Tab-separated table of C-alpha atoms in Angstrom:
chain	number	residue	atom	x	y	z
A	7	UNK	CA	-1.741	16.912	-3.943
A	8	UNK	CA	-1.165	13.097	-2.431
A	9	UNK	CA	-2.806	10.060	-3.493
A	10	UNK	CA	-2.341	7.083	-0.712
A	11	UNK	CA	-2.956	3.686	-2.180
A	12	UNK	CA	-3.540	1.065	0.419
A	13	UNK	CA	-2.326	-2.706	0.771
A	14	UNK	CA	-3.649	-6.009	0.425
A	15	UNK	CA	-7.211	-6.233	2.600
A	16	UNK	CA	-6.753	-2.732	3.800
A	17	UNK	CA	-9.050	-0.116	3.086
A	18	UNK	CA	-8.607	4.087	2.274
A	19	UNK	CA	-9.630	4.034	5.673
A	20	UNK	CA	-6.170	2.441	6.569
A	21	UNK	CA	-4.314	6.080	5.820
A	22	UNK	CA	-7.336	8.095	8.047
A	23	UNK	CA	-4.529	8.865	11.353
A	24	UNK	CA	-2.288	10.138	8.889
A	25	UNK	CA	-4.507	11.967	7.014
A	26	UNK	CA	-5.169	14.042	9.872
A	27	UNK	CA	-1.794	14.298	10.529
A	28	UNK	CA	-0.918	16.194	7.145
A	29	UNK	CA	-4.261	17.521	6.918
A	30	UNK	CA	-2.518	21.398	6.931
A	31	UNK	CA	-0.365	20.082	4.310
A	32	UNK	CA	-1.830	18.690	1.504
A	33	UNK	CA	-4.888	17.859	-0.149
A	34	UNK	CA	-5.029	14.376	0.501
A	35	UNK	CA	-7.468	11.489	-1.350
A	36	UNK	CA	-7.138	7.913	-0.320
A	37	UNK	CA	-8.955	5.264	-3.114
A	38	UNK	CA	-10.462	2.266	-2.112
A	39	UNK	CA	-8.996	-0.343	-4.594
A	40	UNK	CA	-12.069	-2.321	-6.317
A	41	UNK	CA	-13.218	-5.321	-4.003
A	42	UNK	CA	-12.000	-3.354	-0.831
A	43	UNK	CA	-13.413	-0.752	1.449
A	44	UNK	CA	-16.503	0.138	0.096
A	45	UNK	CA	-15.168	0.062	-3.328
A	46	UNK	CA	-17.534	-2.934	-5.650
A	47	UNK	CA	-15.552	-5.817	-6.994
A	48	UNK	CA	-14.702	-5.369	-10.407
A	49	UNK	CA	-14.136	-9.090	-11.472
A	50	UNK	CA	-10.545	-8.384	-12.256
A	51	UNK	CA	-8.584	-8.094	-8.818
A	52	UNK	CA	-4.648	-8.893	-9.998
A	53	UNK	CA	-1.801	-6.203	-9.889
A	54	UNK	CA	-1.782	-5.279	-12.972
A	55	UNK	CA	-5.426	-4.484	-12.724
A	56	UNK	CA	-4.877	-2.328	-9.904
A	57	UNK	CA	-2.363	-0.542	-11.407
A	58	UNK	CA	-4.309	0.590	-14.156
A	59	UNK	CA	-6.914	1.150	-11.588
A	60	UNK	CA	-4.452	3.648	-9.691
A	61	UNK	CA	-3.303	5.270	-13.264
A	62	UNK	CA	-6.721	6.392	-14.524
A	63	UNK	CA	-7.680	7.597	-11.078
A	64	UNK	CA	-3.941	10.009	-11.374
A	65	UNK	CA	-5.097	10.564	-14.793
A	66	UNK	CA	-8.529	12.634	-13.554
A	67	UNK	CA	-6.197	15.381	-11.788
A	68	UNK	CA	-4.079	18.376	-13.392
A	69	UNK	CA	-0.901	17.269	-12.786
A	70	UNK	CA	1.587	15.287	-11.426
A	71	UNK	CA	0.714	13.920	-7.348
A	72	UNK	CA	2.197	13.112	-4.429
A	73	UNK	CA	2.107	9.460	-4.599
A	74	UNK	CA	1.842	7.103	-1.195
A	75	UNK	CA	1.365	3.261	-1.151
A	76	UNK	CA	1.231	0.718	1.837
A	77	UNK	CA	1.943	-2.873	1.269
A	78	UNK	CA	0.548	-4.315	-2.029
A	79	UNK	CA	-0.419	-0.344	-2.574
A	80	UNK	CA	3.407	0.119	-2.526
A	81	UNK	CA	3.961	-2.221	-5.462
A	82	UNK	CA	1.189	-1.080	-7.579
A	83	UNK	CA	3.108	2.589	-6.922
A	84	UNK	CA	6.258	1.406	-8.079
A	85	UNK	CA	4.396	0.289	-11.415
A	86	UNK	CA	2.914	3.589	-11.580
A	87	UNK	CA	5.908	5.876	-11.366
A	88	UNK	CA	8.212	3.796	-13.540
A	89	UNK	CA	5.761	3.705	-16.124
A	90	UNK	CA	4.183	6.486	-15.746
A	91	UNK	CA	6.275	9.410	-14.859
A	92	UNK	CA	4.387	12.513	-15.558
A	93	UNK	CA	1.567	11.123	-12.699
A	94	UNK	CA	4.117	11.179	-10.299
A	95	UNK	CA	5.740	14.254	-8.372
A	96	UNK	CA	7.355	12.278	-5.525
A	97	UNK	CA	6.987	8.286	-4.292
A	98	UNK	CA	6.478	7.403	-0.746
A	99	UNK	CA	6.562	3.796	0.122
A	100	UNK	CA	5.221	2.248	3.575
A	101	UNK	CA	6.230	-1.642	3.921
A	102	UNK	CA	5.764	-2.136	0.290
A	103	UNK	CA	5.143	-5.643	-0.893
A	104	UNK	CA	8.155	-6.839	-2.998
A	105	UNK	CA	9.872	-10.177	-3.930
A	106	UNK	CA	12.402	-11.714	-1.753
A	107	UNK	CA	13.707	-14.873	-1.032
A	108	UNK	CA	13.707	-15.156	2.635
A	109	UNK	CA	10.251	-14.186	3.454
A	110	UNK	CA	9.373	-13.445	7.203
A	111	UNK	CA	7.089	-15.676	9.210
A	112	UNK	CA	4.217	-13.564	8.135
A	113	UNK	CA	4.621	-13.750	4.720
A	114	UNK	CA	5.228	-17.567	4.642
A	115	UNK	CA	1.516	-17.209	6.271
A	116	UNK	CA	0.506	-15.182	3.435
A	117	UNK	CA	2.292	-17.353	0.853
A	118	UNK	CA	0.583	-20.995	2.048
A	119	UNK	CA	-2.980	-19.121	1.572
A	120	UNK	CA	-2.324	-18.592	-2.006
A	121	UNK	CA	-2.572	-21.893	-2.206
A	122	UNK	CA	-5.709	-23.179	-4.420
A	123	UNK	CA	-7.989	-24.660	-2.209
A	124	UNK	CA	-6.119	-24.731	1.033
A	125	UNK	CA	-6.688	-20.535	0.586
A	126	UNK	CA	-10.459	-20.933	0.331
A	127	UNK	CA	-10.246	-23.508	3.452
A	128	UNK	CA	-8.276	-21.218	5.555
A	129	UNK	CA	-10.079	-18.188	4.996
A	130	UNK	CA	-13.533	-19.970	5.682
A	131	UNK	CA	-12.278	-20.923	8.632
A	132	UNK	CA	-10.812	-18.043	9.925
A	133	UNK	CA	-13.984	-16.262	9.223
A	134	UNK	CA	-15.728	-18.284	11.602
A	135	UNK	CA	-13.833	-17.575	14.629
A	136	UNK	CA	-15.205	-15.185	16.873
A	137	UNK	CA	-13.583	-11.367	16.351
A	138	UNK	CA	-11.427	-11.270	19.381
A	139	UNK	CA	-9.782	-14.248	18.222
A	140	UNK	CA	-9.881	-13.263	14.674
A	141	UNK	CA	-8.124	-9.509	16.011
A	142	UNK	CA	-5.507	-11.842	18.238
A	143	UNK	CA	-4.013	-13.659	15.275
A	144	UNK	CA	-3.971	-10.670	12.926
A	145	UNK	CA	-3.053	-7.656	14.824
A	146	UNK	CA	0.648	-9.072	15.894
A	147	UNK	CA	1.578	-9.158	11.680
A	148	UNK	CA	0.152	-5.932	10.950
A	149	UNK	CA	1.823	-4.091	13.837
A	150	UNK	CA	4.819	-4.301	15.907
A	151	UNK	CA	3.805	-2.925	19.010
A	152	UNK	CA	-0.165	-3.165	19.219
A	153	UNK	CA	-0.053	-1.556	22.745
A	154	UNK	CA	1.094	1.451	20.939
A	155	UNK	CA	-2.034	2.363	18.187
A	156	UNK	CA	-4.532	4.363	20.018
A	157	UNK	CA	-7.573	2.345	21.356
A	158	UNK	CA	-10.502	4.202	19.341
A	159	UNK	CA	-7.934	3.972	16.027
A	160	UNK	CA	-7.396	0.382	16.630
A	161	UNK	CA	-11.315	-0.599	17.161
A	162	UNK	CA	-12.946	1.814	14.172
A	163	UNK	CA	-9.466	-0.617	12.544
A	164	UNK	CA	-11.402	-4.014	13.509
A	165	UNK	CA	-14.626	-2.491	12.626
A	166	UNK	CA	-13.707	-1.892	9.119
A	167	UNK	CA	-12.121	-5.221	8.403
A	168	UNK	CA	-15.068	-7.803	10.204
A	169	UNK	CA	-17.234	-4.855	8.098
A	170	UNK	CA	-15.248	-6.151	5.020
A	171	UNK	CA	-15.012	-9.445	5.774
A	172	UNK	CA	-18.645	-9.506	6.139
A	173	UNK	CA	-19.401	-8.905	2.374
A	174	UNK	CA	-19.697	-12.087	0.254
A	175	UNK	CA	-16.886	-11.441	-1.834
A	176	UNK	CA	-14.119	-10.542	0.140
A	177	UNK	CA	-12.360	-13.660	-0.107
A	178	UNK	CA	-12.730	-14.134	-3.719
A	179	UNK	CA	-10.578	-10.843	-3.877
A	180	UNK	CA	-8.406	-11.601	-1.122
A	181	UNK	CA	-7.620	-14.242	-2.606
A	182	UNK	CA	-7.678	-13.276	-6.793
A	183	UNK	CA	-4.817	-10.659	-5.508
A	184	UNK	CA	-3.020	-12.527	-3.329
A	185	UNK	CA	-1.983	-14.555	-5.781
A	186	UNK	CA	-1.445	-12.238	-8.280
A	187	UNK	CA	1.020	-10.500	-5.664
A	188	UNK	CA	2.872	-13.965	-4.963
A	189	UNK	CA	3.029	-14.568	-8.537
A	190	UNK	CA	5.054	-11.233	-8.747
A	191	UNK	CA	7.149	-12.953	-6.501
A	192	UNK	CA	7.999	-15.371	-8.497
A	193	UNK	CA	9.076	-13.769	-11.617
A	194	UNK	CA	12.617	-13.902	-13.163
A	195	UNK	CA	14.554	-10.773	-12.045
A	196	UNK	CA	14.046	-9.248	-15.458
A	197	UNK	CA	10.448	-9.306	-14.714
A	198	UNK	CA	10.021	-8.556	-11.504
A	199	UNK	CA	9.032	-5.316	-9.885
A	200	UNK	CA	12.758	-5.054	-8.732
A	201	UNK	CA	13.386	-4.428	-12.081
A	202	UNK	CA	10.903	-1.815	-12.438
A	203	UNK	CA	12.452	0.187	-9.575
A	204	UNK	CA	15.837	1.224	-11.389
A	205	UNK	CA	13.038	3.195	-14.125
A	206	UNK	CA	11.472	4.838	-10.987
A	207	UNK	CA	13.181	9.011	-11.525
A	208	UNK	CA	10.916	10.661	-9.251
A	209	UNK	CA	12.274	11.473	-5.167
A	210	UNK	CA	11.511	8.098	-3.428
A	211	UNK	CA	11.585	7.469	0.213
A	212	UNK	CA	10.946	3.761	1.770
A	213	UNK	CA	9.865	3.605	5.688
A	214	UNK	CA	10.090	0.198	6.646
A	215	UNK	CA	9.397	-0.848	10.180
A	216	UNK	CA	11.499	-2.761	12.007
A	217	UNK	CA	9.127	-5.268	13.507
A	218	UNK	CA	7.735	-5.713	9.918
A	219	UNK	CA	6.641	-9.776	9.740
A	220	UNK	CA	5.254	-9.350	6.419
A	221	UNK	CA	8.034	-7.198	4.315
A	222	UNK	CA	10.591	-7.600	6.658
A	223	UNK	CA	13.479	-5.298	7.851
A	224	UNK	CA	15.800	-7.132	5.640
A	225	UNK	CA	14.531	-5.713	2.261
A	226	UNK	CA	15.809	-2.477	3.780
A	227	UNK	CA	19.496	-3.762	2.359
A	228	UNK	CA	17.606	-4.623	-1.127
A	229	UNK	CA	16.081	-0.737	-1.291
A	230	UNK	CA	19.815	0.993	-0.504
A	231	UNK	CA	21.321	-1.239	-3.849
A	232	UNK	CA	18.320	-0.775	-6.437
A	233	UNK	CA	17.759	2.898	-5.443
A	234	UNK	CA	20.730	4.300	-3.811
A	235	UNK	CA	19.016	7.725	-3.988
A	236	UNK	CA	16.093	6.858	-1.959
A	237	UNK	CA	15.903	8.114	1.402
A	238	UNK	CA	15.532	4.395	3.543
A	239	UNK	CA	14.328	5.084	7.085
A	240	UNK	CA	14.091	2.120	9.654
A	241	UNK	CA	10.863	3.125	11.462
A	242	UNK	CA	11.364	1.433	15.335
A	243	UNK	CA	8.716	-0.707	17.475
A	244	UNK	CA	6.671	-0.371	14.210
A	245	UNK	CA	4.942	-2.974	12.237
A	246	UNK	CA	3.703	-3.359	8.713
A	247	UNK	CA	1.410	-0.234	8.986
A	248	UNK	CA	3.579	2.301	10.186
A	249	UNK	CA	1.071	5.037	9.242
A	250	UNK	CA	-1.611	3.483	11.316
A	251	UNK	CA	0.743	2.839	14.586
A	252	UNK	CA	2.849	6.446	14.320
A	253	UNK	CA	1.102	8.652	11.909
A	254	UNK	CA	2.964	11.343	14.046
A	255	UNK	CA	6.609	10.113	13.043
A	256	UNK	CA	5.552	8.884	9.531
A	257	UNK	CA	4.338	12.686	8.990
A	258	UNK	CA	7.111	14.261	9.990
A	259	UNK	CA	9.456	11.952	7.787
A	260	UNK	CA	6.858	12.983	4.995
A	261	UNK	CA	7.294	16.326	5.526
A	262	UNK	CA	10.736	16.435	5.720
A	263	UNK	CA	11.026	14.362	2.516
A	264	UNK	CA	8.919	16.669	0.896
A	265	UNK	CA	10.625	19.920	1.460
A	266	UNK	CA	13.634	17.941	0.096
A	267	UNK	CA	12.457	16.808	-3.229
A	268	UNK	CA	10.823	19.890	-3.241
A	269	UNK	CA	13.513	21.107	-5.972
A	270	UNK	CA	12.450	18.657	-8.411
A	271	UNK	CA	8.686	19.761	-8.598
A	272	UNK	CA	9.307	22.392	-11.709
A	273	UNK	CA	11.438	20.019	-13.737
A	274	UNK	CA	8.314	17.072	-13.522
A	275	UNK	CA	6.767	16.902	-16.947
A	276	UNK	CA	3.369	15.634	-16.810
A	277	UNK	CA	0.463	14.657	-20.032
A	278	UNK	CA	-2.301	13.690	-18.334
A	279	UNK	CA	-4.473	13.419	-21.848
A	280	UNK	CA	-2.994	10.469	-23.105
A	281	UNK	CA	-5.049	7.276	-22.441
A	282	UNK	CA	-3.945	4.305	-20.071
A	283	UNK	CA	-6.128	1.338	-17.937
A	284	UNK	CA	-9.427	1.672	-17.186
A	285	UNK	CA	-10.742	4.973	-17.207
A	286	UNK	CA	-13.522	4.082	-15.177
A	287	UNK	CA	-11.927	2.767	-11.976
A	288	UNK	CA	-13.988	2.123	-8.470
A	289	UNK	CA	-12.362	4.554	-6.063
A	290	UNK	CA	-14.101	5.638	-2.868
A	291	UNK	CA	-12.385	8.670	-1.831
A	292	UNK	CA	-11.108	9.749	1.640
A	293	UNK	CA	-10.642	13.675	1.498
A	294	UNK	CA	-8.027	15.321	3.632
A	295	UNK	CA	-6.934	19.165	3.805
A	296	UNK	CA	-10.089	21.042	1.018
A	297	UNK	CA	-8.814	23.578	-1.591
């Protein structure tokens, strides 16, 4: 059983090429966090909201899962399998959104809109600009090599966000967990989510591409000194959305991880009765391989 959490403005659509990809694998669901996708605002859109989103959600199944997370999807996973063990079998993390100090180009973008007021400004703006322009300033910091996602992938992609977009409050919760995520950036290091990572036990790998603008190929040096267990792969020609530009490779590297950590599955203890964040979580499911 996987659960694939998805990033910042994404949608459980975001994880649909790999899906398919792993579809004779597992039995796959894919959440929409609340405010994204087709998932309804819920009026509290910071990280700690979504990671009690993401915990009650693990909380409906029998045991422990197979836990994925893309971006801001990767943080909220970390928070989840340090603080909640027994949800979590095994941790896969694509580009995840974590505090650094030398932030890539992309990020700085990212940072400036968190700004109060110059965010609102931007964003109006940028909504107003015709899709083919919106798609030209967007698609070179989500992937590394745009020539290389498949062309019906890549428009149903553009569909889904101007889809998004379109609803009247996707900016208030772009923006409500945007800055949530940069004020996790700015926490003291015995707050931040780097701390959180040493109390992570479960098998952990971390792809990170090496075109990444957003997360950058740099926090690859970060991952090998909190978590010198994880598996780090360096995922070439590939952006912040590896699973949407190579869901071929990043499957394979799944797989492979999987059959590895595969020796830790009995010794999980899971107690999925006790009682955490809000039990009644928006999730719009994506269904892969049915049991």
């Amino acid at each position: 059983m996987s659960v694939m959490v998805h990033g910042l403005g994404g949608a459980s659509t975001n994880w649909t090429a790999l899906m398919r990809e792993l579809r004779d694998d597992l039995e796959q669901w894919a959440p929409d966090l609340p405010g994204f996708g087709e998932s309804p605002p819920s009026g509290q859109h910071a990280v700690e909201d979504y990671v009690a989103d993401v915990t009650s959600f693990l909380e409906r199944f029998d045991g422990p899962v197979h836990l994925l997370g893309n971006s801001m999807g990767g943080m909220i996973s970390v928070h989840v399998a340090a603080t909640r063990p027994d949800l979590v079998r095994s941790l896969t993390l694509l580009s995840p959104a974590m505090p650094q100090y030398l932030l890539p180009w992309g990020a700085q973008a990212m940072a400036a809109m968190a700004t109060p007021r110059l965010g609102e400004w931007m964003l109006e703006r940028a909504n107003r600009e015709p899709t083919e322009a919106q798609v030209e300033r967007i698609a070179p910091m989500l992937y590394g090599d745009p020539g290389s996602v498949d062309r019906e992938e890549f428009s149903f992609a553009v569909q889904e966000r101007m889809r998004w977009i379109g609803k009247p409050y996707a900016n208030t919760v772009l923006l409500a967990s945007l800055r949530s995520l940069v004020t996790h950036y700015m926490r003291p290091p015995r707050r931040s989510v780097w701390w959180l990572v040493r109390k992570v036990l479960c098998p952990t790998m971390v792809i990170i591409g090496d075109r990444d603008v957003l997360v950058g190929a740099r926090s690859e040096r970060r991952w090998r000194r909190t978590l010198p267990r994880a598996r780090v792969i360096r995922l070439e020609r590939s952006g912040h959305v590896a699973m949407m530009e190579y869901p071929v490779a990043v499957a394979e590297h799944i797989r492979s991880f999987l059959r590895d950590a595969s020796m830790y599955q009995d010794a999980r203890v899971h107690n999925v009765d006790e009682s955490y964040g809000n039990a009644d979580a928006h999730a719009t499911v994506a269904r892969g391989k049915e049991t």
